[in-house]
Amino acid sequence: MIYSKKLIEAVFVLPFIPFLFFPLVSHAKVFDKVVARINSEIITLSSVEEKSELLRNQYERSSSTTISEKELLGEALNIIIEEKLQAQEAEKRGMVVDEASVDAALKNISDKNGLDEGQLEEMLEREGKTLSSFRNHIREQIMVSKVSRYELSNRVKVSDKEINKYYRSHQKEFWKDSQRHARHILFIVEPGASEKNRKEKFDQAKKILNEIREGGDFINIAREYSEDVSSSNGGDLGFITRGKMVVEFESAVFSLREGQVSDIVKTEYGYHIIKVEKILAGKTLTLKESKDRITKLLSAQKSKEGYKNWMSELKKAAFIEVSLFSGSSKNNSMISRGLKTEKDAVSIRNKNKLSSATDKRKQTLQKKWEEMYKSVEKSKKTSELNSLEEKLKQIKKLRNQNTISEDEYQRRKEKLLKHL
């Protein structure tokens, strides 16, 4: 589901790099220890350090903000805790991920990255992992997506009253600028063209303009003479708003009346003959026209708050013991704050200095793994959409067999489509 995918990415899913979840053997032997317990599960130091490395890479790519080792480790630990809590919650509710969904994700990964199953296994083996463990990770990610989608769909409700209120108080957001449906015929003049060539093109444009003004069909003439890619469509440019075209072209378009043809217009591309087919005046969109947009916007806002509240509830109900920081703490709010002493921070920084060979291998594989993770997300979306399509077919069949009424059919259909 498109909405769900965006939501999940926004609130808790990070791009997947397998070594963040399956620590390198050499790394684990030297540094691994239990740094947190979440109910019956443990979190190791290596998994936190490696998750923090991914976070660091993300911050470096997307932000100029400097973040300390303390903050990175705290944030990494918090993400892992929340993922485990969600997976445990899904298990409590009896949610399952069928093998077909995992198979589809693996196939999507292989196809998108040009790998067959043997090559994928070889890549995993180089990192000390197995195909089975990789499948388990994919299964867990799909499960987390499934339970969060279900929970947030129940928590996030947008009422008509809220939609109306937003619409009334944000009228400027729903202003739609004036538009012109335009066609054109272009005679290209290459940069650096001679005066002779320019004159030839201008004379050709002038001849065609006279033909149009004498009653020639603009569309047919555009198909025959225009040198623009739009020629096959009769020069059709669709609806144009201000700020989308070069200044000379835009000025001509917005000075024409409906059905009027311009004089020859010179731009950096050459000579144009323009016709405006239709004019749509600027207007404020109606509430009905804006409702879907407002619903999505308010849903996104509520989803962030809903996710935050849900995580707070899960953490309060769980046994969480953290020993990553100085001393051991249970259900500790320090999870999102990081280490207490600079000594701890220095120690972690030293531990993060892996051998140059290992660092080089991580950097080489990182881009490939990130692309593979995107493939996993795409497969989840495809699987969910296929499931939705089957459910829609089932209720339609019930209606056609008169097993359910038209009203009941519409009610069930609306309920299914609400999650898109």
Tab-separated table of C-alpha atoms in Angstrom:
chain	number	residue	atom	x	y	z
A	1	MET	CA	0.000	0.000	0.000
A	2	ILE	CA	1.481	3.261	-1.075
A	3	TYR	CA	0.364	5.308	1.943
A	4	SER	CA	1.469	2.644	4.393
A	5	LYS	CA	4.875	2.311	2.774
A	6	LYS	CA	5.545	6.036	3.066
A	7	LEU	CA	4.347	6.084	6.632
A	8	ILE	CA	6.498	3.168	7.693
A	9	GLU	CA	9.586	4.636	6.041
A	10	ALA	CA	8.939	7.960	7.739
A	11	VAL	CA	8.553	6.635	11.270
A	12	PHE	CA	10.733	3.588	11.729
A	13	VAL	CA	12.152	1.705	8.759
A	14	LEU	CA	15.724	2.463	7.748
A	15	PRO	CA	17.389	1.371	4.503
A	16	PHE	CA	18.499	-2.223	5.003
A	17	ILE	CA	22.116	-3.221	4.942
A	18	PRO	CA	22.409	-6.882	6.013
A	19	PHE	CA	25.604	-6.506	8.027
A	20	LEU	CA	23.676	-4.165	10.325
A	21	PHE	CA	21.531	-7.081	11.387
A	22	PHE	CA	24.065	-9.904	11.039
A	23	PRO	CA	27.334	-8.683	12.583
A	24	LEU	CA	30.619	-9.683	11.017
A	25	VAL	CA	32.079	-12.671	12.829
A	26	SER	CA	35.408	-10.979	13.554
A	27	HIS	CA	33.598	-7.939	14.921
A	28	ALA	CA	31.330	-10.014	17.125
A	29	LYS	CA	34.182	-12.010	18.690
A	30	VAL	CA	35.989	-8.903	19.887
A	31	PHE	CA	33.194	-6.538	20.858
A	32	ASP	CA	29.879	-8.375	21.145
A	33	LYS	CA	28.011	-8.288	24.412
A	34	VAL	CA	24.395	-7.946	25.473
A	35	VAL	CA	23.486	-4.263	25.859
A	36	ALA	CA	19.698	-4.522	26.253
A	37	ARG	CA	16.920	-7.026	26.965
A	38	ILE	CA	13.440	-6.590	25.497
A	39	ASN	CA	11.126	-9.058	27.208
A	40	SER	CA	12.684	-12.420	26.197
A	41	GLU	CA	14.969	-11.033	23.465
A	42	ILE	CA	18.441	-9.530	23.634
A	43	ILE	CA	20.183	-6.751	21.710
A	44	THR	CA	23.935	-6.955	21.154
A	45	LEU	CA	26.500	-4.189	21.086
A	46	SER	CA	27.560	-5.063	17.540
A	47	SER	CA	24.018	-4.647	16.209
A	48	VAL	CA	23.732	-1.229	17.887
A	49	GLU	CA	27.129	-0.068	16.629
A	50	GLU	CA	26.394	-1.179	13.107
A	51	LYS	CA	22.935	0.406	13.119
A	52	SER	CA	24.543	3.631	14.320
A	53	GLU	CA	26.981	3.442	11.397
A	54	LEU	CA	24.046	3.370	9.005
A	55	LEU	CA	22.485	6.335	10.781
A	56	ARG	CA	25.752	8.237	10.483
A	57	ASN	CA	25.820	7.610	6.727
A	58	GLN	CA	22.250	8.831	6.424
A	59	TYR	CA	22.954	12.003	8.373
A	60	GLU	CA	26.017	12.713	6.244
A	61	ARG	CA	24.032	12.330	3.016
A	62	SER	CA	20.902	14.221	4.000
A	63	SER	CA	21.873	16.802	6.592
A	64	SER	CA	24.624	19.156	7.618
A	65	THR	CA	23.692	18.576	11.276
A	66	THR	CA	26.488	17.152	13.417
A	67	ILE	CA	25.432	14.316	15.689
A	68	SER	CA	27.574	12.880	18.477
A	69	GLU	CA	28.444	9.225	19.052
A	70	LYS	CA	26.230	9.304	22.139
A	71	GLU	CA	23.219	10.437	20.166
A	72	LEU	CA	23.898	7.982	17.341
A	73	LEU	CA	24.144	5.000	19.662
A	74	GLY	CA	21.080	6.075	21.610
A	75	GLU	CA	19.033	6.550	18.452
A	76	ALA	CA	20.231	3.240	16.996
A	77	LEU	CA	19.304	1.359	20.154
A	78	ASN	CA	15.884	2.987	20.265
A	79	ILE	CA	15.158	1.980	16.651
A	80	ILE	CA	16.106	-1.648	17.326
A	81	ILE	CA	13.978	-1.711	20.484
A	82	GLU	CA	10.948	-0.372	18.627
A	83	GLU	CA	11.378	-2.888	15.803
A	84	LYS	CA	11.571	-5.775	18.271
A	85	LEU	CA	8.530	-4.541	20.199
A	86	GLN	CA	6.511	-4.381	16.994
A	87	ALA	CA	7.605	-7.858	15.910
A	88	GLN	CA	6.673	-9.220	19.342
A	89	GLU	CA	3.299	-7.480	19.180
A	90	ALA	CA	2.621	-9.032	15.782
A	91	GLU	CA	3.432	-12.463	17.191
A	92	LYS	CA	1.033	-11.907	20.108
A	93	ARG	CA	-1.735	-11.077	17.656
A	94	GLY	CA	-1.085	-14.226	15.684
A	95	MET	CA	0.009	-12.417	12.549
A	96	VAL	CA	1.960	-14.444	10.015
A	97	VAL	CA	3.840	-13.806	6.795
A	98	ASP	CA	3.354	-16.518	4.201
A	99	GLU	CA	6.288	-17.976	2.317
A	100	ALA	CA	4.896	-16.668	-0.967
A	101	SER	CA	5.440	-13.077	0.220
A	102	VAL	CA	9.033	-13.832	1.181
A	103	ASP	CA	9.604	-15.638	-2.123
A	104	ALA	CA	8.210	-12.649	-4.026
A	105	ALA	CA	10.525	-10.287	-2.139
A	106	LEU	CA	13.570	-12.444	-2.864
A	107	LYS	CA	12.652	-12.703	-6.536
A	108	ASN	CA	12.204	-8.949	-6.742
A	109	ILE	CA	15.620	-8.441	-5.141
A	110	SER	CA	17.295	-10.878	-7.524
A	111	ASP	CA	15.592	-9.450	-10.613
A	112	LYS	CA	16.233	-5.809	-9.727
A	113	ASN	CA	19.903	-6.401	-8.983
A	114	GLY	CA	20.582	-8.832	-11.829
A	115	LEU	CA	21.344	-11.724	-9.481
A	116	ASP	CA	20.332	-15.350	-9.647
A	117	GLU	CA	19.795	-17.320	-6.434
A	118	GLY	CA	23.351	-18.657	-6.478
A	119	GLN	CA	24.871	-15.189	-6.788
A	120	LEU	CA	22.687	-13.881	-3.957
A	121	GLU	CA	23.769	-16.741	-1.689
A	122	GLU	CA	27.395	-16.090	-2.589
A	123	MET	CA	27.064	-12.415	-1.674
A	124	LEU	CA	25.469	-13.326	1.644
A	125	GLU	CA	28.125	-15.946	2.345
A	126	ARG	CA	30.891	-13.369	1.891
A	127	GLU	CA	29.339	-11.484	4.798
A	128	GLY	CA	29.082	-14.616	6.926
A	129	LYS	CA	25.328	-14.973	6.473
A	130	THR	CA	22.945	-17.512	4.996
A	131	LEU	CA	19.988	-17.312	2.662
A	132	SER	CA	17.833	-18.659	5.481
A	133	SER	CA	18.807	-15.819	7.825
A	134	PHE	CA	18.210	-13.303	5.039
A	135	ARG	CA	14.730	-14.741	4.462
A	136	ASN	CA	14.024	-14.445	8.183
A	137	HIS	CA	15.004	-10.785	8.115
A	138	ILE	CA	12.713	-10.091	5.165
A	139	ARG	CA	9.908	-11.940	6.945
A	140	GLU	CA	10.405	-9.825	10.074
A	141	GLN	CA	10.390	-6.577	8.095
A	142	ILE	CA	7.143	-7.536	6.359
A	143	MET	CA	5.676	-8.485	9.739
A	144	VAL	CA	6.634	-5.154	11.291
A	145	SER	CA	5.083	-3.335	8.353
A	146	LYS	CA	1.925	-5.424	8.674
A	147	VAL	CA	1.346	-4.862	12.388
A	148	SER	CA	2.145	-1.139	12.247
A	149	ARG	CA	-0.183	-0.655	9.303
A	150	TYR	CA	-2.972	-2.446	11.149
A	151	GLU	CA	-2.436	-0.550	14.396
A	152	LEU	CA	-2.196	2.890	12.826
A	153	SER	CA	-5.211	2.320	10.597
A	154	ASN	CA	-7.241	1.852	13.778
A	155	ARG	CA	-5.717	4.826	15.557
A	156	VAL	CA	-5.718	7.349	12.716
A	157	LYS	CA	-9.189	8.653	11.917
A	158	VAL	CA	-9.871	11.931	10.137
A	159	SER	CA	-13.373	13.322	10.602
A	160	ASP	CA	-15.356	15.497	8.196
A	161	LYS	CA	-15.308	18.203	10.854
A	162	GLU	CA	-11.498	18.234	10.869
A	163	ILE	CA	-11.395	18.307	7.067
A	164	ASN	CA	-13.831	21.238	6.945
A	165	LYS	CA	-11.868	23.139	9.579
A	166	TYR	CA	-8.579	22.679	7.732
A	167	TYR	CA	-10.136	23.700	4.432
A	168	ARG	CA	-11.587	26.920	5.879
A	169	SER	CA	-8.363	27.936	7.617
A	170	HIS	CA	-5.984	27.164	4.714
A	171	GLN	CA	-7.760	28.655	1.717
A	172	LYS	CA	-4.522	29.827	0.084
A	173	GLU	CA	-3.353	26.222	-0.220
A	174	PHE	CA	-6.313	25.408	-2.450
A	175	TRP	CA	-5.901	28.188	-4.991
A	176	LYS	CA	-5.380	26.822	-8.496
A	177	ASP	CA	-3.608	29.168	-10.910
A	178	SER	CA	-4.969	30.083	-14.326
A	179	GLN	CA	-4.064	27.581	-17.049
A	180	ARG	CA	-3.817	27.631	-20.824
A	181	HIS	CA	-4.175	24.617	-23.101
A	182	ALA	CA	-1.656	25.376	-25.849
A	183	ARG	CA	-0.248	23.942	-29.064
A	184	HIS	CA	2.800	25.138	-30.960
A	185	ILE	CA	4.814	24.660	-34.127
A	186	LEU	CA	8.579	24.946	-33.661
A	187	PHE	CA	11.253	25.742	-36.239
A	188	ILE	CA	14.542	24.952	-34.509
A	189	VAL	CA	17.463	27.365	-34.762
A	190	GLU	CA	20.650	25.787	-33.453
A	191	PRO	CA	22.944	27.835	-31.175
A	192	GLY	CA	25.568	29.572	-33.288
A	193	ALA	CA	23.506	29.269	-36.477
A	194	SER	CA	24.402	31.682	-39.287
A	195	GLU	CA	22.233	34.661	-40.168
A	196	LYS	CA	21.355	32.924	-43.421
A	197	ASN	CA	20.070	29.884	-41.571
A	198	ARG	CA	18.097	32.033	-39.134
A	199	LYS	CA	16.463	33.918	-42.001
A	200	GLU	CA	15.548	30.671	-43.759
A	201	LYS	CA	13.865	29.384	-40.606
A	202	PHE	CA	12.059	32.668	-40.041
A	203	ASP	CA	10.811	32.767	-43.628
A	204	GLN	CA	9.590	29.178	-43.285
A	205	ALA	CA	7.726	30.065	-40.079
A	206	LYS	CA	6.194	33.126	-41.744
A	207	LYS	CA	4.983	31.038	-44.692
A	208	ILE	CA	3.350	28.479	-42.379
A	209	LEU	CA	1.750	31.230	-40.267
A	210	ASN	CA	0.137	32.697	-43.389
A	211	GLU	CA	-1.150	29.237	-44.315
A	212	ILE	CA	-2.791	28.907	-40.889
A	213	ARG	CA	-4.364	32.364	-41.078
A	214	GLU	CA	-5.800	31.481	-44.451
A	215	GLY	CA	-7.710	28.637	-42.833
A	216	GLY	CA	-5.159	25.830	-42.624
A	217	ASP	CA	-5.712	23.254	-39.861
A	218	PHE	CA	-3.229	23.968	-37.040
A	219	ILE	CA	-3.041	20.355	-35.859
A	220	ASN	CA	-2.334	18.878	-39.284
A	221	ILE	CA	0.198	21.581	-40.120
A	222	ALA	CA	1.975	21.004	-36.779
A	223	ARG	CA	2.215	17.294	-37.550
A	224	GLU	CA	3.748	18.028	-40.936
A	225	TYR	CA	6.117	20.910	-40.225
A	226	SER	CA	6.903	21.205	-36.495
A	227	GLU	CA	10.402	20.132	-35.466
A	228	ASP	CA	9.409	19.648	-31.826
A	229	VAL	CA	8.798	16.219	-30.240
A	230	SER	CA	5.156	17.271	-29.797
A	231	SER	CA	4.621	17.291	-33.567
A	232	SER	CA	3.100	13.790	-33.589
A	233	ASN	CA	0.416	15.090	-31.198
A	234	GLY	CA	-0.374	18.103	-33.345
A	235	GLY	CA	1.916	20.304	-31.246
A	236	ASP	CA	-0.132	19.644	-28.086
A	237	LEU	CA	1.589	20.918	-24.914
A	238	GLY	CA	-1.316	20.264	-22.564
A	239	PHE	CA	-2.299	22.789	-19.889
A	240	ILE	CA	0.381	25.313	-18.965
A	241	THR	CA	0.701	27.410	-15.804
A	242	ARG	CA	2.993	30.386	-15.272
A	243	GLY	CA	6.607	29.651	-14.434
A	244	LYS	CA	6.858	26.485	-16.535
A	245	MET	CA	8.118	27.860	-19.871
A	246	VAL	CA	10.796	30.301	-21.035
A	247	VAL	CA	9.720	33.917	-20.548
A	248	GLU	CA	9.086	34.789	-24.223
A	249	PHE	CA	6.944	31.700	-24.782
A	250	GLU	CA	4.988	32.160	-21.539
A	251	SER	CA	4.287	35.836	-22.257
A	252	ALA	CA	2.877	34.953	-25.665
A	253	VAL	CA	0.701	32.121	-24.327
A	254	PHE	CA	-0.847	34.226	-21.569
A	255	SER	CA	-1.519	37.174	-23.893
A	256	LEU	CA	-3.641	35.140	-26.322
A	257	ARG	CA	-7.396	34.708	-26.254
A	258	GLU	CA	-9.050	31.312	-26.501
A	259	GLY	CA	-8.708	30.041	-30.088
A	260	GLN	CA	-6.217	32.764	-31.066
A	261	VAL	CA	-2.948	32.092	-32.938
A	262	SER	CA	0.172	34.120	-32.109
A	263	ASP	CA	2.581	35.951	-34.361
A	264	ILE	CA	6.023	34.372	-34.716
A	265	VAL	CA	7.600	34.070	-31.236
A	266	LYS	CA	11.392	33.935	-30.936
A	267	THR	CA	13.012	32.000	-28.067
A	268	GLU	CA	16.407	30.408	-27.461
A	269	TYR	CA	15.079	27.289	-29.204
A	270	GLY	CA	14.032	28.931	-32.442
A	271	TYR	CA	10.758	30.291	-33.864
A	272	HIS	CA	7.318	29.276	-32.574
A	273	ILE	CA	3.745	29.657	-33.740
A	274	ILE	CA	1.416	29.215	-30.762
A	275	LYS	CA	-2.296	28.559	-30.474
A	276	VAL	CA	-4.326	28.656	-27.254
A	277	GLU	CA	-7.119	26.083	-27.365
A	278	LYS	CA	-8.703	26.656	-23.959
A	279	ILE	CA	-8.393	28.982	-20.966
A	280	LEU	CA	-9.114	27.902	-17.405
A	281	ALA	CA	-9.399	30.837	-15.014
A	282	GLY	CA	-7.702	30.669	-11.632
A	283	LYS	CA	-9.951	29.483	-8.830
A	284	THR	CA	-10.102	28.137	-5.303
A	285	LEU	CA	-10.723	24.401	-5.348
A	286	THR	CA	-13.973	23.319	-3.720
A	287	LEU	CA	-14.068	21.295	-0.514
A	288	LYS	CA	-15.084	18.250	-2.543
A	289	GLU	CA	-12.104	18.700	-4.879
A	290	SER	CA	-9.750	19.143	-1.919
A	291	LYS	CA	-11.059	16.446	0.419
A	292	ASP	CA	-8.711	13.613	-0.587
A	293	ARG	CA	-5.673	15.863	-0.378
A	294	ILE	CA	-6.636	17.144	3.078
A	295	THR	CA	-7.396	13.628	4.309
A	296	LYS	CA	-3.935	12.400	3.302
A	297	LEU	CA	-2.244	15.415	4.863
A	298	LEU	CA	-4.078	15.111	8.193
A	299	SER	CA	-3.612	11.336	8.206
A	300	ALA	CA	0.145	11.776	7.822
A	301	GLN	CA	0.211	14.258	10.707
A	302	LYS	CA	-1.863	12.006	12.942
A	303	SER	CA	0.165	8.937	12.010
A	304	LYS	CA	3.337	10.443	13.462
A	305	GLU	CA	1.599	11.167	16.742
A	306	GLY	CA	-0.200	7.826	16.677
A	307	TYR	CA	3.043	5.942	16.175
A	308	LYS	CA	4.712	7.867	18.988
A	309	ASN	CA	1.860	7.062	21.387
A	310	TRP	CA	1.799	3.407	20.354
A	311	MET	CA	5.527	3.017	20.980
A	312	SER	CA	5.133	4.683	24.372
A	313	GLU	CA	2.428	2.168	25.300
A	314	LEU	CA	4.468	-0.821	24.125
A	315	LYS	CA	7.533	0.347	26.038
A	316	LYS	CA	5.577	0.864	29.250
A	317	ALA	CA	4.066	-2.610	29.020
A	318	ALA	CA	7.371	-4.324	28.203
A	319	PHE	CA	10.342	-5.387	30.280
A	320	ILE	CA	13.205	-3.287	28.919
A	321	GLU	CA	16.622	-3.459	30.539
A	322	VAL	CA	19.408	-1.342	29.068
A	323	SER	CA	23.083	-1.809	29.932
A	324	LEU	CA	24.638	0.023	26.992
A	325	PHE	CA	25.086	3.104	29.150
A	326	SER	CA	26.750	3.491	32.537
A	327	GLY	CA	25.000	1.067	34.835
A	328	SER	CA	21.891	-0.971	34.098
A	329	SER	CA	18.464	0.607	33.746
A	330	LYS	CA	14.970	-0.746	33.207
A	331	ASN	CA	12.501	0.977	30.857
A	332	ASN	CA	15.045	3.800	30.808
A	333	SER	CA	14.296	7.112	29.081
A	334	MET	CA	18.035	7.400	28.477
A	335	ILE	CA	17.545	5.106	25.482
A	336	SER	CA	17.206	8.147	23.239
A	337	ARG	CA	19.930	10.181	24.922
A	338	GLY	CA	23.110	8.135	24.530
A	339	LEU	CA	26.133	7.528	26.747
A	340	LYS	CA	26.593	9.308	30.063
A	341	THR	CA	30.332	9.821	30.030
A	342	GLU	CA	32.863	10.988	27.505
A	343	LYS	CA	34.951	7.961	28.469
A	344	ASP	CA	32.210	5.696	27.146
A	345	ALA	CA	31.985	7.732	23.956
A	346	VAL	CA	35.737	7.470	23.348
A	347	SER	CA	35.588	3.723	23.943
A	348	ILE	CA	32.826	3.278	21.389
A	349	ARG	CA	34.621	5.441	18.844
A	350	ASN	CA	37.699	3.255	19.215
A	351	LYS	CA	35.630	0.126	18.744
A	352	ASN	CA	34.151	1.547	15.558
A	353	LYS	CA	37.599	1.718	13.993
A	354	LEU	CA	37.507	-1.625	12.213
A	355	SER	CA	40.314	-2.837	10.015
A	356	SER	CA	40.714	-0.978	6.722
A	357	ALA	CA	39.903	-4.157	4.787
A	358	THR	CA	36.561	-4.557	6.563
A	359	ASP	CA	35.710	-0.889	6.085
A	360	LYS	CA	36.464	-1.102	2.385
A	361	ARG	CA	34.284	-4.188	2.019
A	362	LYS	CA	31.384	-2.486	3.798
A	363	GLN	CA	31.639	0.592	1.602
A	364	THR	CA	31.724	-1.519	-1.559
A	365	LEU	CA	28.647	-3.525	-0.597
A	366	GLN	CA	26.644	-0.740	1.019
A	367	LYS	CA	25.156	0.724	-2.143
A	368	LYS	CA	24.160	-2.718	-3.434
A	369	TRP	CA	22.441	-3.605	-0.145
A	370	GLU	CA	20.538	-0.324	-0.045
A	371	GLU	CA	19.221	-0.984	-3.544
A	372	MET	CA	18.231	-4.478	-2.463
A	373	TYR	CA	16.341	-3.103	0.529
A	374	LYS	CA	14.314	-0.840	-1.757
A	375	SER	CA	13.451	-3.963	-3.718
A	376	VAL	CA	12.158	-5.580	-0.518
A	377	GLU	CA	9.916	-2.593	0.147
A	378	LYS	CA	8.606	-2.706	-3.428
A	379	SER	CA	7.828	-6.414	-3.080
A	380	LYS	CA	5.903	-5.769	0.124
A	381	LYS	CA	3.830	-3.148	-1.657
A	382	THR	CA	3.136	-5.488	-4.603
A	383	SER	CA	2.114	-8.341	-2.305
A	384	GLU	CA	-0.241	-6.079	-0.344
A	385	LEU	CA	-1.871	-4.694	-3.478
A	386	ASN	CA	-2.425	-8.214	-4.843
A	387	SER	CA	-4.081	-9.220	-1.571
A	388	LEU	CA	-6.338	-6.150	-1.689
A	389	GLU	CA	-7.331	-6.902	-5.274
A	390	GLU	CA	-8.379	-10.443	-4.305
A	391	LYS	CA	-10.511	-9.151	-1.424
A	392	LEU	CA	-12.227	-6.652	-3.721
A	393	LYS	CA	-12.998	-9.437	-6.182
A	394	GLN	CA	-14.493	-11.557	-3.394
A	395	ILE	CA	-16.921	-8.905	-2.157
A	396	LYS	CA	-17.884	-8.033	-5.723
A	397	LYS	CA	-18.704	-11.702	-6.330
A	398	LEU	CA	-20.868	-11.767	-3.187
A	399	ARG	CA	-22.771	-8.728	-4.441
A	400	ASN	CA	-23.282	-10.219	-7.894
A	401	GLN	CA	-24.641	-13.381	-6.278
A	402	ASN	CA	-27.003	-11.211	-4.164
A	403	THR	CA	-25.357	-12.600	-1.023
A	404	ILE	CA	-24.806	-9.041	0.190
A	405	SER	CA	-26.644	-5.825	-0.644
A	406	GLU	CA	-25.272	-2.974	-2.738
A	407	ASP	CA	-24.958	-0.843	0.422
A	408	GLU	CA	-23.010	-3.572	2.190
A	409	TYR	CA	-20.783	-3.997	-0.885
A	410	GLN	CA	-20.009	-0.259	-0.957
A	411	ARG	CA	-19.338	-0.233	2.791
A	412	ARG	CA	-16.852	-3.112	2.569
A	413	LYS	CA	-15.225	-1.673	-0.541
A	414	GLU	CA	-14.741	1.726	1.105
A	415	LYS	CA	-13.234	0.084	4.177
A	416	LEU	CA	-10.671	-1.775	2.052
A	417	LEU	CA	-9.741	1.239	-0.067
A	418	LYS	CA	-9.277	3.519	2.945
A	419	HIS	CA	-5.810	2.045	3.514
A	420	LEU	CA	-4.462	2.984	0.064
